Amino acid sequence: MREIPGRRRRLLSKRNGGRPELLEQALTFAREWQWPVLPGVAPDPQGRARCACPDPECVVPGAHPFDPGLLAATTDERMVRWWWTNRPTAPIVLATGGSAPCAVSLPALAAARALAALDRSGMRLGPVVAAPHRWSILVAPYSMEQLGELLYAKDFVPGSLRFHGEGGYIALPPSETGHGRIRWERAPLPGSAAPWVPDVEAVVDAVVDALTRTGVSAPEF
């Protein structure tokens, strides 16, 4: 009997835990955009707010690497296919820095207000990743020396800002974590080329200015 393509896709979807888009997105990041990725540890099935890693007080449940570790992140298509074929619901973790984007993150409420202020000022932003509690603005790769000089020159930097550079990571859409689903607040433009991202200095300057002018007191979490 001739196989019906649509039926085969539905069967594969069920076999892969109903999340084939995770594999597709992981391949886009690694193969098309040359962003090194690896599977994150899944949320604990017995309690989604907990993590499946050994740390009972993990603050980023399901949104971090564990086995394999961060150094295993790769752009190799065969490795990515193998990982998500065997772990089809694993979150997609981006290893930031190097040739990959870095990120500046802040609490969701403060981030929403800051982005609104940046829009009013006409600043161009690249992709923005939204987790339930924190949003991450993707920026061009930077060195720790560059970041240190940038922050040293500031009179004030909100303690709620976090910087994901070399040796860091963030979870990418459409991952499901212990805190909820990761989504694009500002999605990359369609196409095969890696998305444009702004310099970290422009983003930090604009975000700090926006938070200061709007009087946003962001909690430090």
Coordinates of C-alpha atoms in Angstrom, one line a residue:
M1 CA 0.0 0.0 0.0
R2 CA 1.4 3.4 -0.9
E3 CA 2.2 5.5 2.1
I4 CA 0.4 8.8 2.5
P5 CA 3.0 11.6 3.2
G6 CA 0.7 13.5 5.6
R7 CA 0.0 10.3 7.6
R8 CA 3.7 9.6 7.8
R9 CA 4.3 13.1 9.2
R10 CA 1.6 12.6 11.9
L11 CA 3.1 9.2 12.8
L12 CA 6.6 10.7 13.1
S13 CA 5.2 13.5 15.2
K14 CA 3.7 11.0 17.6
R15 CA 6.9 8.9 17.7
N16 CA 8.9 12.1 18.5
G17 CA 6.6 13.1 21.4
G18 CA 4.6 15.4 19.3
R19 CA 7.3 18.1 19.1
P20 CA 9.0 17.8 15.7
E21 CA 9.3 21.6 15.6
L22 CA 12.1 21.4 18.2
L23 CA 14.3 19.3 15.9
E24 CA 13.4 21.6 13.0
Q25 CA 14.3 24.7 15.0
A26 CA 17.5 23.2 16.4
L27 CA 18.6 22.4 12.8
T28 CA 17.8 26.0 11.7
F29 CA 19.9 27.4 14.5
A30 CA 22.8 25.1 14.0
R31 CA 22.9 24.4 10.3
E32 CA 21.5 27.6 8.8
W33 CA 22.6 30.2 11.3
Q34 CA 25.7 28.5 12.7
W35 CA 24.6 28.9 16.3
P36 CA 26.0 26.2 18.6
V37 CA 23.2 24.4 20.4
L38 CA 22.7 21.4 22.7
P39 CA 19.8 19.8 24.4
G40 CA 18.9 21.2 27.9
V41 CA 17.9 19.0 30.8
A42 CA 14.1 18.5 30.8
P43 CA 11.7 19.6 33.6
D44 CA 11.0 17.0 36.2
P45 CA 7.9 15.0 35.0
Q46 CA 6.8 14.7 38.6
G47 CA 6.7 18.4 39.1
R48 CA 7.2 20.8 36.2
A49 CA 8.4 23.7 38.3
R50 CA 11.3 21.4 39.4
C51 CA 14.3 20.4 37.3
A52 CA 15.3 16.9 36.3
C53 CA 18.9 17.7 37.3
P54 CA 20.3 16.7 40.7
D55 CA 20.0 20.2 42.2
P56 CA 16.7 20.3 44.2
E57 CA 16.8 24.1 44.2
C58 CA 17.6 24.7 40.5
V59 CA 16.5 28.2 39.6
V60 CA 16.3 27.5 35.8
P61 CA 14.4 24.2 35.7
G62 CA 14.7 22.6 32.3
A63 CA 16.5 25.6 30.8
H64 CA 20.1 24.7 31.2
P65 CA 22.6 22.0 29.9
F66 CA 23.4 19.1 32.1
D67 CA 24.2 15.9 30.1
P68 CA 25.9 16.7 27.8
G69 CA 27.6 19.8 29.3
L70 CA 27.8 23.2 27.7
L71 CA 31.1 22.5 26.0
A72 CA 29.3 19.9 23.8
A73 CA 27.4 22.6 22.0
T74 CA 27.8 22.3 18.2
T75 CA 26.6 23.3 14.8
D76 CA 27.1 19.8 13.4
E77 CA 23.8 18.7 11.7
R78 CA 24.3 15.0 12.4
M79 CA 24.9 15.5 16.1
V80 CA 21.8 17.8 16.4
R81 CA 19.7 15.3 14.6
W82 CA 20.9 12.5 16.9
W83 CA 20.2 14.5 20.1
W84 CA 16.7 15.5 19.2
T85 CA 15.7 12.2 17.6
N86 CA 16.6 10.6 20.9
R87 CA 15.3 13.4 23.1
P88 CA 12.5 15.0 21.1
T89 CA 11.2 17.2 23.9
A90 CA 14.5 18.5 25.1
P91 CA 14.8 22.3 25.4
I92 CA 17.1 24.0 22.9
V93 CA 20.0 25.7 24.6
L94 CA 22.2 28.2 22.8
A95 CA 25.9 28.5 23.9
T96 CA 26.4 32.2 23.9
G97 CA 29.6 34.0 22.8
G98 CA 32.3 33.0 20.4
S99 CA 30.8 33.3 17.0
A100 CA 27.3 33.0 18.4
P101 CA 25.2 35.9 19.7
C102 CA 25.4 37.0 23.3
A103 CA 22.4 38.3 25.3
V104 CA 21.4 40.9 27.8
S105 CA 18.5 39.8 30.0
L106 CA 16.2 41.5 32.5
P107 CA 12.9 40.7 34.3
A108 CA 9.9 40.4 32.0
L109 CA 8.0 43.4 33.2
A110 CA 11.0 45.7 33.1
A111 CA 11.9 44.3 29.7
A112 CA 8.5 45.0 28.3
R113 CA 8.6 48.6 29.4
A114 CA 12.2 49.1 28.2
L115 CA 11.4 47.7 24.8
A116 CA 8.4 50.1 24.5
A117 CA 10.7 53.0 25.4
L118 CA 13.3 51.8 22.8
D119 CA 10.6 51.5 20.1
R120 CA 9.5 55.1 20.8
S121 CA 13.1 56.2 20.5
G122 CA 13.4 54.5 17.1
M123 CA 16.2 52.1 18.2
R124 CA 16.6 49.0 16.0
L125 CA 16.6 45.7 17.9
G126 CA 17.2 42.2 16.7
P127 CA 15.5 39.1 18.1
V128 CA 14.2 39.1 21.7
V129 CA 13.6 35.8 23.5
A130 CA 10.8 35.8 26.1
A131 CA 10.8 33.3 29.0
P132 CA 7.9 33.7 31.6
H133 CA 10.1 35.5 34.1
R134 CA 12.9 37.1 32.0
W135 CA 13.4 38.4 28.4
S136 CA 16.7 38.2 26.6
I137 CA 17.8 40.7 24.0
L138 CA 20.3 39.1 21.6
V139 CA 23.4 41.1 20.9
A140 CA 26.6 40.8 18.9
P141 CA 29.4 38.7 20.5
Y142 CA 31.5 40.7 23.0
S143 CA 34.5 40.0 25.2
M144 CA 34.6 40.2 29.0
E145 CA 37.1 43.0 28.7
Q146 CA 34.7 44.9 26.5
L147 CA 31.8 44.3 28.9
G148 CA 33.9 45.3 31.9
E149 CA 34.9 48.6 30.3
L150 CA 31.3 49.3 29.3
L151 CA 29.9 48.7 32.8
Y152 CA 32.8 50.6 34.5
A153 CA 31.9 53.7 32.6
K154 CA 28.3 53.7 33.9
D155 CA 27.3 55.6 36.9
F156 CA 24.5 53.2 37.5
V157 CA 23.6 49.7 36.2
P158 CA 20.4 48.0 37.4
G159 CA 21.3 44.9 39.4
S160 CA 18.6 43.0 37.6
L161 CA 20.5 43.1 34.3
R162 CA 22.3 39.8 33.4
F163 CA 24.8 39.3 30.7
H164 CA 25.1 36.0 28.8
G165 CA 28.5 36.1 27.1
E166 CA 31.3 33.6 26.5
G167 CA 30.6 30.5 28.6
G168 CA 27.0 31.4 29.1
Y169 CA 23.7 30.1 27.6
I170 CA 20.0 30.8 27.1
A171 CA 17.1 28.6 26.1
L172 CA 15.6 29.3 22.7
P173 CA 12.1 29.0 21.3
P174 CA 10.0 26.8 21.2
S175 CA 11.5 25.1 24.3
E176 CA 9.3 24.1 27.2
T177 CA 10.9 24.6 30.6
G178 CA 9.8 24.2 34.2
H179 CA 8.7 27.8 34.2
G180 CA 6.8 27.6 31.0
R181 CA 7.3 27.9 27.2
I182 CA 10.0 30.0 25.6
R183 CA 8.8 32.2 22.8
W184 CA 10.0 35.0 20.5
E185 CA 8.9 38.5 21.7
R186 CA 10.6 39.8 18.6
A187 CA 11.0 37.0 16.1
P188 CA 13.9 36.9 13.6
L189 CA 12.9 37.8 10.1
P190 CA 12.1 34.8 7.8
G191 CA 15.0 33.5 5.8
S192 CA 18.0 31.3 6.0
A193 CA 20.6 33.9 7.0
A194 CA 21.5 34.4 10.6
P195 CA 19.5 37.3 12.1
W196 CA 21.1 40.7 12.6
V197 CA 21.9 41.7 16.2
P198 CA 22.9 45.0 17.6
D199 CA 26.1 45.8 19.6
V200 CA 26.0 45.2 23.3
E201 CA 27.0 48.8 24.0
A202 CA 24.0 50.3 22.2
V203 CA 21.6 47.9 24.0
V204 CA 23.0 48.5 27.5
D205 CA 23.1 52.3 27.0
A206 CA 19.5 52.3 25.7
V207 CA 18.1 49.8 28.3
V208 CA 19.8 51.6 31.3
D209 CA 18.5 54.9 30.0
A210 CA 15.0 53.6 29.4
L211 CA 14.8 52.0 32.9
T212 CA 16.2 55.2 34.5
R213 CA 13.8 57.5 32.7
T214 CA 10.7 55.4 33.2
G215 CA 11.5 54.8 36.9
V216 CA 11.3 51.1 36.6
S217 CA 12.6 49.4 39.7
A218 CA 13.2 45.9 38.5
P219 CA 13.5 43.1 41.1
E220 CA 16.8 41.3 41.0
F221 CA 15.8 37.8 39.9

